[in-house]
mmCIF file of C-alpha atoms in Angstrom:
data_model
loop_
_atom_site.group_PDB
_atom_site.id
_atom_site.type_symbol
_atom_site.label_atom_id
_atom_site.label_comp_id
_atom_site.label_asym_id
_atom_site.label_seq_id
_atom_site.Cartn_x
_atom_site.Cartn_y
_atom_site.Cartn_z
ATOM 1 C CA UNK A 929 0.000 0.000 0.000
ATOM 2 C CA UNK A 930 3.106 2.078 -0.475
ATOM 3 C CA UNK A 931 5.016 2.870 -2.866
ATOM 4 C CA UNK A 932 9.052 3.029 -1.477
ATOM 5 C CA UNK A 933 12.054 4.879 -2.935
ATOM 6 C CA UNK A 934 14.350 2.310 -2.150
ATOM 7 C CA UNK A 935 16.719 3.748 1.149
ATOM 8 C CA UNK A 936 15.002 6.638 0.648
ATOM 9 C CA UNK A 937 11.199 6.783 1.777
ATOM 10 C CA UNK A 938 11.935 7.163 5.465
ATOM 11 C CA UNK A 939 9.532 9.533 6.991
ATOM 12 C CA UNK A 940 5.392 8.851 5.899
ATOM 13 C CA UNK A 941 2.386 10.433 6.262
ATOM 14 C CA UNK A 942 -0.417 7.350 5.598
ATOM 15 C CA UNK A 943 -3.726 8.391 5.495
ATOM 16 C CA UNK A 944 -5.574 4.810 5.404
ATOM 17 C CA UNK A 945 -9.577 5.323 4.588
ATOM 18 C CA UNK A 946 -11.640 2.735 5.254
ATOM 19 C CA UNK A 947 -15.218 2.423 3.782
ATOM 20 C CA UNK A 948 -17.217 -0.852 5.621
ATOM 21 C CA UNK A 949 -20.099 -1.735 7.342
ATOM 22 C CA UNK A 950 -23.214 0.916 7.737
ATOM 23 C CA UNK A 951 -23.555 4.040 9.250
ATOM 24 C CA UNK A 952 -25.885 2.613 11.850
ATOM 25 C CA UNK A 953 -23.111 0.972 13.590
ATOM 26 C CA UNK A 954 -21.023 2.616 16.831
ATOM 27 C CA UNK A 955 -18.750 5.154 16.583
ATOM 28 C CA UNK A 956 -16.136 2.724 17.707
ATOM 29 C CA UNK A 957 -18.042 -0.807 16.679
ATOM 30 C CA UNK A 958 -15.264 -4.093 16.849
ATOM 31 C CA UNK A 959 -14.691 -3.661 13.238
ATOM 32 C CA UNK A 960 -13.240 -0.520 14.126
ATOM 33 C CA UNK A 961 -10.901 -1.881 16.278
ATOM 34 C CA UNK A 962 -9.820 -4.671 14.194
ATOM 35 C CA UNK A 963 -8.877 -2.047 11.495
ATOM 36 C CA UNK A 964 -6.846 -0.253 13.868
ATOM 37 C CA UNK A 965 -5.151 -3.132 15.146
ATOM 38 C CA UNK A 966 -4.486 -4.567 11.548
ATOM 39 C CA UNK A 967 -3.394 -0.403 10.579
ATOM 40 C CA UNK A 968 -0.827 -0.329 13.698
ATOM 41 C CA UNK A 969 0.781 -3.570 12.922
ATOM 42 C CA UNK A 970 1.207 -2.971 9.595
ATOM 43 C CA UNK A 971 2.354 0.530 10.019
ATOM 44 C CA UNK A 972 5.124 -0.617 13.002
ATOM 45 C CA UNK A 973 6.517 -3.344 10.822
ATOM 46 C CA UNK A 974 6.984 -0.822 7.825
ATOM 47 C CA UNK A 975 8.235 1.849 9.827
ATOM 48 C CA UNK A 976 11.067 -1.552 11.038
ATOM 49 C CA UNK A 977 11.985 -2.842 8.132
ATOM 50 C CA UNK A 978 12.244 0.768 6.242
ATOM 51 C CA UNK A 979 14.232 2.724 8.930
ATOM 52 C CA UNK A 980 11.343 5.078 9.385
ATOM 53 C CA UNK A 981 11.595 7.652 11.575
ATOM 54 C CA UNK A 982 8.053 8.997 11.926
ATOM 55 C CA UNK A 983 4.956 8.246 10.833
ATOM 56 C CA UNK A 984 1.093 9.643 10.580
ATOM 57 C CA UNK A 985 -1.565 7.162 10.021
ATOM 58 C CA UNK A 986 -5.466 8.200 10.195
ATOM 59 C CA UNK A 987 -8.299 5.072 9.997
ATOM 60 C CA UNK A 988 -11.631 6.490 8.798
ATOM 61 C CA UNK A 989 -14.953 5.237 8.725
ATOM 62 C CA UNK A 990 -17.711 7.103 6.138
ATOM 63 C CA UNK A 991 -15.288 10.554 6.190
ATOM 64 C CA UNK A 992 -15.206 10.094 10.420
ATOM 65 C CA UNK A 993 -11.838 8.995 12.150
ATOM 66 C CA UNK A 994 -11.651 6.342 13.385
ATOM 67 C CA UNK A 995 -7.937 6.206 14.462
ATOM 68 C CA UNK A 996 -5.573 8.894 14.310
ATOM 69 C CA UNK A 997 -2.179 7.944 15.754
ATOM 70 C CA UNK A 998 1.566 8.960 14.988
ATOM 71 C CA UNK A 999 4.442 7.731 15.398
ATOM 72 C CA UNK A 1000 8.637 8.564 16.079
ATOM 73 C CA UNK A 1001 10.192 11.871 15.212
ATOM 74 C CA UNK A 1002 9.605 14.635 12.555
ATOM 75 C CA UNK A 1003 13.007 16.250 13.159
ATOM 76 C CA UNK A 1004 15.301 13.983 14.425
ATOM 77 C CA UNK A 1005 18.220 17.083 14.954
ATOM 78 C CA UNK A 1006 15.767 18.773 17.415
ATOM 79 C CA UNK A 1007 14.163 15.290 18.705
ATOM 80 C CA UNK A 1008 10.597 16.877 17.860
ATOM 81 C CA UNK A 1009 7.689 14.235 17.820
ATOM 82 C CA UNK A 1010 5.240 13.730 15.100
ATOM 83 C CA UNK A 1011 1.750 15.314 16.333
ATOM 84 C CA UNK A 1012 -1.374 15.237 14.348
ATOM 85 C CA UNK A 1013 -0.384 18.604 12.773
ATOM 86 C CA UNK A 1014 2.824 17.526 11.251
ATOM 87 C CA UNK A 1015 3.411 18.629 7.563
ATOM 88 C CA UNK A 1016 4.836 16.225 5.193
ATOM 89 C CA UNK A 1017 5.369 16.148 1.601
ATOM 90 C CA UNK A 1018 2.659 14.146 0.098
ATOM 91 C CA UNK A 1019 4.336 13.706 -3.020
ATOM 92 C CA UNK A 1020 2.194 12.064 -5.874
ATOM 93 C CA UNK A 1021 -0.816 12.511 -4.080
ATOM 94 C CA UNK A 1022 -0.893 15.874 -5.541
ATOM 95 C CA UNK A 1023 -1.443 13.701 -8.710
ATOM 96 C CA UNK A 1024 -5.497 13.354 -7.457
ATOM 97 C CA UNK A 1025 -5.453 17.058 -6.306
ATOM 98 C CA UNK A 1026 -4.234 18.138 -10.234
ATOM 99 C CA UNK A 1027 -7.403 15.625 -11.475
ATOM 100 C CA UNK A 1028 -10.137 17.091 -9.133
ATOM 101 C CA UNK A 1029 -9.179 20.576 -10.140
ATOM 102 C CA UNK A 1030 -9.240 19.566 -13.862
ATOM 103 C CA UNK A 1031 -12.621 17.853 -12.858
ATOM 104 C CA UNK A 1032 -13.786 21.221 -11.440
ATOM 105 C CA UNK A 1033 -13.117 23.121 -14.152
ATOM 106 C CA UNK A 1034 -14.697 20.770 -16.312
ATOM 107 C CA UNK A 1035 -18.161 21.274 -13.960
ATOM 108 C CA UNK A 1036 -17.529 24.606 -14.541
ATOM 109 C CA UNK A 1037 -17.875 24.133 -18.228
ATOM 110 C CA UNK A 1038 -14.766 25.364 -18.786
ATOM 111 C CA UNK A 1039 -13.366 22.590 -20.691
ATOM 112 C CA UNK A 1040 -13.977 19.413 -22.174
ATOM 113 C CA UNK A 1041 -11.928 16.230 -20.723
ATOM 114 C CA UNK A 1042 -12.306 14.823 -24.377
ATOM 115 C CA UNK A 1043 -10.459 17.961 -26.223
ATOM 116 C CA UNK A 1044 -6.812 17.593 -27.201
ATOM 117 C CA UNK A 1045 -4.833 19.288 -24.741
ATOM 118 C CA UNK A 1046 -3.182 21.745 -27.525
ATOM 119 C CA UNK A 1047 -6.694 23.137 -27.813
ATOM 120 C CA UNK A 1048 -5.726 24.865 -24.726
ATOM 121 C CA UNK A 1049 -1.587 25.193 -24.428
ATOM 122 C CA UNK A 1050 -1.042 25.580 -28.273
ATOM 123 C CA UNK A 1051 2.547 26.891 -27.316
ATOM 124 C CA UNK A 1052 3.501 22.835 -26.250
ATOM 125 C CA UNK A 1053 4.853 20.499 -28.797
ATOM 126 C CA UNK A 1054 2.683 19.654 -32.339
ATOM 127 C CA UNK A 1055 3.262 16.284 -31.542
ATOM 128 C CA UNK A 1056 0.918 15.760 -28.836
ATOM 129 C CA UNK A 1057 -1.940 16.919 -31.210
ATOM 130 C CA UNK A 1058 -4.138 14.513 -30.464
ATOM 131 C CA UNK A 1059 -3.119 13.725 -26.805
ATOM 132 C CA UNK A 1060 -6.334 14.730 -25.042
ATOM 133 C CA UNK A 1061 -6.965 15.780 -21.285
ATOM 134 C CA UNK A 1062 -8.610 12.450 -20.438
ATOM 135 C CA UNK A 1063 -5.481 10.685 -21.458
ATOM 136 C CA UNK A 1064 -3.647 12.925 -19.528
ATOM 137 C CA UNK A 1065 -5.182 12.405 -16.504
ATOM 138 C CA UNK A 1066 -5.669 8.594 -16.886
ATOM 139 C CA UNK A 1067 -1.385 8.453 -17.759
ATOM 140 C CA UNK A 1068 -2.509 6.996 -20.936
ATOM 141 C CA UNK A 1069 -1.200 9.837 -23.373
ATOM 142 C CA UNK A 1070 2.017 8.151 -24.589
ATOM 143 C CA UNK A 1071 3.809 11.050 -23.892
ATOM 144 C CA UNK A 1072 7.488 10.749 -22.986
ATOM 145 C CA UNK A 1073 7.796 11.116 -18.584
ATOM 146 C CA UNK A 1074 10.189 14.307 -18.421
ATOM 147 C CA UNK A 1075 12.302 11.797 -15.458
ATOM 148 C CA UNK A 1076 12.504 9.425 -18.426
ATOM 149 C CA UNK A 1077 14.480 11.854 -21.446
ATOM 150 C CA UNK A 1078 17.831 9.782 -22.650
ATOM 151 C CA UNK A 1079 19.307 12.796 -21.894
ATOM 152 C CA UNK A 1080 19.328 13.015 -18.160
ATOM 153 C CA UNK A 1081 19.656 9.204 -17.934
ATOM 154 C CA UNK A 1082 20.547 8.528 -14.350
ATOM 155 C CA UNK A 1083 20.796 12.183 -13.155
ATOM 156 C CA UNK A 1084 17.858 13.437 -10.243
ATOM 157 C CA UNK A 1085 15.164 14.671 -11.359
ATOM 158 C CA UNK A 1086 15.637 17.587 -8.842
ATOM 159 C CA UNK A 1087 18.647 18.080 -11.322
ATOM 160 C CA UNK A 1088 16.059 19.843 -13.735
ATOM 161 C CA UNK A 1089 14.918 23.190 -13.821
ATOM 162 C CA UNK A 1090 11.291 24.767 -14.549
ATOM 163 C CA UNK A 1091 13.150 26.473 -17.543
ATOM 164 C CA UNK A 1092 14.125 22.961 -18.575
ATOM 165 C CA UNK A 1093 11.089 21.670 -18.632
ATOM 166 C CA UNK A 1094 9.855 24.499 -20.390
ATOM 167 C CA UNK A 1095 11.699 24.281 -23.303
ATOM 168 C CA UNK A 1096 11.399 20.106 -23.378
ATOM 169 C CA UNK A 1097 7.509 20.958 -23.313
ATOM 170 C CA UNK A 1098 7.377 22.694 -26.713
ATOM 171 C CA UNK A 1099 9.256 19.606 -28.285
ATOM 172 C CA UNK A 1100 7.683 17.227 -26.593
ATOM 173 C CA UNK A 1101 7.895 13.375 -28.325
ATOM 174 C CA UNK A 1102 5.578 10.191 -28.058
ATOM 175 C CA UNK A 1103 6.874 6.785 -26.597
ATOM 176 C CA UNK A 1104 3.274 5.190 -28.159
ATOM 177 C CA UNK A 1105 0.215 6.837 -29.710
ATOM 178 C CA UNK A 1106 -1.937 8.074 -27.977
ATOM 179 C CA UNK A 1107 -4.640 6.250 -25.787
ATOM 180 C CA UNK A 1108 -2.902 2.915 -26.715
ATOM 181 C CA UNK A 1109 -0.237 2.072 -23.586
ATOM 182 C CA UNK A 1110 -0.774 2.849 -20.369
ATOM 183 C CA UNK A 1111 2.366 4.281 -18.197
ATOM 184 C CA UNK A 1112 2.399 6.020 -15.142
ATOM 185 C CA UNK A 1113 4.355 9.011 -15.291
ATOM 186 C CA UNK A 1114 4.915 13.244 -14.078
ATOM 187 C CA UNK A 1115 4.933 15.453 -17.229
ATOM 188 C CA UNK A 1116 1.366 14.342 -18.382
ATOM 189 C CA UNK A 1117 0.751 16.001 -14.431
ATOM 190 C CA UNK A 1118 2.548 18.757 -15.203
ATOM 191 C CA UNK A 1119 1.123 19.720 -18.556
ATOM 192 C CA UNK A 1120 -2.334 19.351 -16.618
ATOM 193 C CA UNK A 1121 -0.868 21.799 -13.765
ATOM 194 C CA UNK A 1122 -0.231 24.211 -16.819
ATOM 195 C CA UNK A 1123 -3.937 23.581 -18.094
ATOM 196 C CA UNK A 1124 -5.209 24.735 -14.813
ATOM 197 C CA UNK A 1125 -3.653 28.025 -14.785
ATOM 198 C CA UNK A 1126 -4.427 28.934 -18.313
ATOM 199 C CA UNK A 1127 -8.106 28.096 -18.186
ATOM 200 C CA UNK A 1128 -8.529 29.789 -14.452
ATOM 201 C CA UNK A 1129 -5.972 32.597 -15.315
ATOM 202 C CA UNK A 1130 -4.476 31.677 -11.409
ATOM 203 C CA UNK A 1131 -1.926 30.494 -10.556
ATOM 204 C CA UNK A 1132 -2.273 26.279 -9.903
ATOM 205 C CA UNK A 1133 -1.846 26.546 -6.012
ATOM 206 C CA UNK A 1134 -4.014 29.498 -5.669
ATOM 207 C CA UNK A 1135 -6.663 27.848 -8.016
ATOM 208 C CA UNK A 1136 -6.277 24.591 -5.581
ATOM 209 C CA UNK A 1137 -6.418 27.004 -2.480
ATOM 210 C CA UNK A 1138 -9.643 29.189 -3.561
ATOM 211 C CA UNK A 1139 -11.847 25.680 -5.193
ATOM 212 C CA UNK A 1140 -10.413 23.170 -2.572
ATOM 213 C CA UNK A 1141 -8.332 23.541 0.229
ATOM 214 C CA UNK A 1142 -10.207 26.943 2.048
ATOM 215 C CA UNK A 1143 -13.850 25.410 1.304
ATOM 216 C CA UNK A 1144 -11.948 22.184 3.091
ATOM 217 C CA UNK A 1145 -10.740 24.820 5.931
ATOM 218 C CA UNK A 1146 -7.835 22.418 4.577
ATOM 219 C CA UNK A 1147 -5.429 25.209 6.595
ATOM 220 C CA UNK A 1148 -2.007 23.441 6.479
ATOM 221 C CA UNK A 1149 -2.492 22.262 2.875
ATOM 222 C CA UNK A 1150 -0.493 24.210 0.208
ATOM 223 C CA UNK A 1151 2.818 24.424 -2.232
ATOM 224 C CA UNK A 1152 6.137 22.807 -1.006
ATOM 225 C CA UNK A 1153 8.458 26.152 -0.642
ATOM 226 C CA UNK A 1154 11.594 26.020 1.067
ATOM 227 C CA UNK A 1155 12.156 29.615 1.751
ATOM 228 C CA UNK A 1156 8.820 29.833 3.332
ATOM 229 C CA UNK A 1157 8.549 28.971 6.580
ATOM 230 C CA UNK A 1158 6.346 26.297 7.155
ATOM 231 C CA UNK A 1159 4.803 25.513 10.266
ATOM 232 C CA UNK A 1160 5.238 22.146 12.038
ATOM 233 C CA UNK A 1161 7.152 21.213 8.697
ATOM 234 C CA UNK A 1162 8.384 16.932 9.473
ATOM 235 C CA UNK A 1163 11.570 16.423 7.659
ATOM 236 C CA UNK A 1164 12.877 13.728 5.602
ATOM 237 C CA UNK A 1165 15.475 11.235 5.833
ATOM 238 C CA UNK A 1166 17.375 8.799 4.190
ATOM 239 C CA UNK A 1167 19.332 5.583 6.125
ATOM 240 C CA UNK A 1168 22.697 5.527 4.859
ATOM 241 C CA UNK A 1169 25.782 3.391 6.116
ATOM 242 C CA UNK A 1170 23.790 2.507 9.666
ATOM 243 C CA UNK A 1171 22.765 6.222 10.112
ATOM 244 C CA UNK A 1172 20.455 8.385 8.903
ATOM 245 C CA UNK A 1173 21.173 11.523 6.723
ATOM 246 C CA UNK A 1174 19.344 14.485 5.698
ATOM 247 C CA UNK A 1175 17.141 13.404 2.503
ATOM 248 C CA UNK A 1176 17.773 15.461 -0.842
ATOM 249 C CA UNK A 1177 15.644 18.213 -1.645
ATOM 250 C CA UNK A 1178 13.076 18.323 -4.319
ATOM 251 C CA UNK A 1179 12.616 20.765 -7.032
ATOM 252 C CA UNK A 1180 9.436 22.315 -6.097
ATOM 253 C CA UNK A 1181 8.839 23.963 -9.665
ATOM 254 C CA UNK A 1182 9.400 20.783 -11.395
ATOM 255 C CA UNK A 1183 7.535 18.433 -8.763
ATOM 256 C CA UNK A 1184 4.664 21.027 -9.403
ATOM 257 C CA UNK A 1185 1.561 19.737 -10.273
ATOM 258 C CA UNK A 1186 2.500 15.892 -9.780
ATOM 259 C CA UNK A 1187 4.099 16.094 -6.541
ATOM 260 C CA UNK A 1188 4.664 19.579 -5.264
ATOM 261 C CA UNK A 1189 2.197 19.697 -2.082
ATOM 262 C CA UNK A 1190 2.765 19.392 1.486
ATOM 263 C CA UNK A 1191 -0.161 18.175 3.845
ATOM 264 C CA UNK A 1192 -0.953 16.814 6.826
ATOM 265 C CA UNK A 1193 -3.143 13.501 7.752
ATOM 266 C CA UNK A 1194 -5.628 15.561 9.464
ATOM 267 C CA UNK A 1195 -6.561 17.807 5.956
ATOM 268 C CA UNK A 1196 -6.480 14.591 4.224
ATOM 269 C CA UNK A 1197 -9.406 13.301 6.500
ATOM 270 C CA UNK A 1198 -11.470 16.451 5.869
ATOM 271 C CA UNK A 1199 -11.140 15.635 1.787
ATOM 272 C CA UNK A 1200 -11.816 12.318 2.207
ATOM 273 C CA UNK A 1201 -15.059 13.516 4.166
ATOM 274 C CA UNK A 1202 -15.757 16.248 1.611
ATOM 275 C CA UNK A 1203 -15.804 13.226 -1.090
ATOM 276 C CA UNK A 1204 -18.698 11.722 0.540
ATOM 277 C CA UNK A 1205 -20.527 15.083 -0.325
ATOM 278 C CA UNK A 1206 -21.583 17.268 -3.188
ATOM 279 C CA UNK A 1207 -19.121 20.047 -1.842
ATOM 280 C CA UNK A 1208 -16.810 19.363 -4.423
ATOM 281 C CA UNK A 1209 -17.925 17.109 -7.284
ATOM 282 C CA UNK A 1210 -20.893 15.777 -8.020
ATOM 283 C CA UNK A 1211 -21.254 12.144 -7.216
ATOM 284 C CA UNK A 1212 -21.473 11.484 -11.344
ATOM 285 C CA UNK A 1213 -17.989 13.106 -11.520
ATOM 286 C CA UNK A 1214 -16.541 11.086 -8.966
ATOM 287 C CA UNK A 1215 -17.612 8.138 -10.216
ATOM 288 C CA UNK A 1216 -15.883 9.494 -13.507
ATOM 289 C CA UNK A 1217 -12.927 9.460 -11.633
ATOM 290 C CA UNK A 1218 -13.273 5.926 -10.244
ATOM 291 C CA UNK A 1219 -13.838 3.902 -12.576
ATOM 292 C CA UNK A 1220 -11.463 2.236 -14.628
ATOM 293 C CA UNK A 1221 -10.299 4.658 -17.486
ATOM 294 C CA UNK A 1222 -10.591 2.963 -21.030
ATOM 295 C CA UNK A 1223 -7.992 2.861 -24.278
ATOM 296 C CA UNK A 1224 -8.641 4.151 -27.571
ATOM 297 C CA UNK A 1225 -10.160 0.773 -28.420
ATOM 298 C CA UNK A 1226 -12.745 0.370 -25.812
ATOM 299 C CA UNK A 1227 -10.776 -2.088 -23.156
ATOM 300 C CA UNK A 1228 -10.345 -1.019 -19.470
ATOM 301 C CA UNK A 1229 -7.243 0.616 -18.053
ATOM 302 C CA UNK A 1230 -6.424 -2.020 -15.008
ATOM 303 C CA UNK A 1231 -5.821 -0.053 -12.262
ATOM 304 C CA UNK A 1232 -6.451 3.533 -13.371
ATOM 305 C CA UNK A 1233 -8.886 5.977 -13.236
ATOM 306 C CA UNK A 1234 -8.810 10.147 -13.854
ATOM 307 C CA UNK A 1235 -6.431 10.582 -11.389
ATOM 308 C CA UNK A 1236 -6.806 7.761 -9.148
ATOM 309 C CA UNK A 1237 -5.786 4.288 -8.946
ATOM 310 C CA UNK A 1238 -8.467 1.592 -9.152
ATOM 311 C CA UNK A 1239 -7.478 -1.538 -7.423
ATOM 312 C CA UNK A 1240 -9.345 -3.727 -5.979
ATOM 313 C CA UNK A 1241 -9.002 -5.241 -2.900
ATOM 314 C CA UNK A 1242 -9.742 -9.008 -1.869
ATOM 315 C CA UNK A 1243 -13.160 -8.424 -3.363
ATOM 316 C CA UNK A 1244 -13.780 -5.298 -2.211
ATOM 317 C CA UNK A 1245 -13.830 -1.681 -4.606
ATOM 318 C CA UNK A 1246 -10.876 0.530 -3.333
ATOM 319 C CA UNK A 1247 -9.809 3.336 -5.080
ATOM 320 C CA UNK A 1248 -6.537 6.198 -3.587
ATOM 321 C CA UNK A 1249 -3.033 6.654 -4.668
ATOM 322 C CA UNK A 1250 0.105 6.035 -3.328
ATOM 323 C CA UNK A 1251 3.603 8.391 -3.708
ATOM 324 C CA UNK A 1252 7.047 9.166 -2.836
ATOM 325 C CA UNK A 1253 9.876 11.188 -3.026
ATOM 326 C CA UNK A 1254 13.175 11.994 -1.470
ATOM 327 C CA UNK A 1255 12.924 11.182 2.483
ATOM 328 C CA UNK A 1256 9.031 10.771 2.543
ATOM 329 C CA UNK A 1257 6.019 7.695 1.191
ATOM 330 C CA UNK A 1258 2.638 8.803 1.440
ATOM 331 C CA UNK A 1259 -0.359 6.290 1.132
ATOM 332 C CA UNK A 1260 -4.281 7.420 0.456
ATOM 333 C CA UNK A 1261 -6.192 4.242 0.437
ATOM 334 C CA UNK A 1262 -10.069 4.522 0.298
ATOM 335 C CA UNK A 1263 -12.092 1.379 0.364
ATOM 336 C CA UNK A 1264 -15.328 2.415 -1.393
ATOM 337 C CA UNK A 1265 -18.336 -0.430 -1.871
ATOM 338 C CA UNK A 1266 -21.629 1.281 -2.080
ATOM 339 C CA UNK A 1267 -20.368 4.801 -1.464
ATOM 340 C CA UNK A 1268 -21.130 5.780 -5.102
ATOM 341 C CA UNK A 1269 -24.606 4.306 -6.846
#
């Protein structure tokens, strides 16, 4: 249920949702307990064999927590705990933030998820023509991934600048046509970030503030910035050699709109909450959104949506998305039979 950077992912923030039984049963019923039993053990032995040195995990039942518990240090120079208000780098869960605001706009009638993406950022490569916004947001475009170019072959992505990027945008090549291959991948996210701010004419985190995180009162939700001063801000590590080391910064330009937001597990809960309403999308969009995303030819995407992974679980619907990045693995896992008719 997470996705590791080998060595690397070593501080967490898990938000584990889960979606069973009825809401007629107690607040704190023995399935409730079970799940945080099953949670904590599962959570203790990854924080072991990982070298973690803090973790955040929330257990929810219909948008209500169920468990909220934390675990180790945040800043292991200054030997400060993880509380329920630590920050972390969420990394590639910004991936389902970039698709709901996309989604929102497309509620808005501001866009159509079916039009070719140039219809909107003509200034980006002729190439991806006919690479629409669906396929963007279901990683089925068959664009190149920016981490992937043969010319930064085993260099850090943090290596890149936004200027880079820039320029690779507007010469931008195809690994497979479009809606043919699925493969997961950050530039599709990016592009998408760049859609967001042309068609809201905001900037993407102040579009994501205004539409998602203030209606959340999602407070400690926003852009990874390391010259701003960050509140409660958990740091991440790597386990080198027996010891642990600082963990290498991230680009926040290029990270962007596939990985560039910091949250805590406690603003997590109050979207996952919000996703049980209207106050958002509408149920019909997130069932968009959930389902499995189809190719060009009809078939089903395995275990992809618009924005969200689709993967069932022992029988049971779940839907979330897992990331990671230099020092931190973050986990949104949302088990969802009969949420959505």
């Amino acid at each position: 249920m997470i996705r590791t950077l080998s060595g690397l992912c070593l501080a967490a923030s898990i938000l584990l949702v889960l979606n069973v039984g009825s809401p007629a049963q107690s607040y704190r019923s023995t399935s409730d307990r079970i799940a945080e039993r099953k949670a904590d053990l599962y959570l203790r032995k990854v924080m072991e064999d990982s070298h973690m040195p803090g973790a955040s995990l929330a257990v929810l039942r219909e948008g209500k927590i169920v468990t909220l518990k934390n675990y180790g240090f945040a800043d292991l120079e200054h030997s400060i705990p993880v509380t329920v208000l630590s920050v972390y780098q969420i990394c590639s869960i910004t991936k389902p933030f970039t698709a709901m605001g996309v989604m929102l706009l497309w509620q808005d009638g501001k866009l159509s998820i079916d039009d070719p993406i140039i219809k909107y950022l003509p200034h980006f490569s002729s190439s991806a023509k006919d690479v629409t916004i669906r396929q963007l947001l279901s990683h089925t475009s068959g664009i190149r991934d920016y981490d992937l170019r043969p010319e930064t072959e085993g260099e850090k992505c943090v290596d890149n600048t936004l200027p880079d990027l820039e320029k690779w945008f507007r010469t931008l090549d195809l690994i497979s046509p479009p809606g043919e291959k699925w493969a997961y991948q950050n530039t599709g996210y990016a592009l998408l970030g760049r859609l967001i701010q042309k068609v809201s004419g905001k900037s993407y985190g102040e579009f994501l503030k205004e539409r998602i995180f203030d209606p959340l009162a999602m407070s400690d939700t926003r852009m990874l910035s390391y010259e701003s001063v960050i509140a409660r801000r958990a740091k991440g590590y790597a386990f080198e050699n027996g010891k642990f080391v600082n963990g290498v910064h991230i680009d926040p330009e290029v990270e962007f709109a596939s990985g560039g937001l910091v949250s805590t597990t406690t603003d997590l809960a109050k979207l996952d909450a919000a996703l049980f309403t209207d106050k958002l999308l509408r149920a019909t969009t997130l069932k968009e959104m959930w389902s499995h995303a189809l190719f060009k030819d009809g078939s089903p995407v395995n275990s992809y949506g618009l924005g969200f992974g689709v993967t069932p679980y022992k029988g049971r619907s779940r839907v979330g998305h897992t990331g990671g990045c230099p020092g931190f693995a973050t986990a949104y896992q949302r088990f969802s039979d009969d949420m959505i008719s």
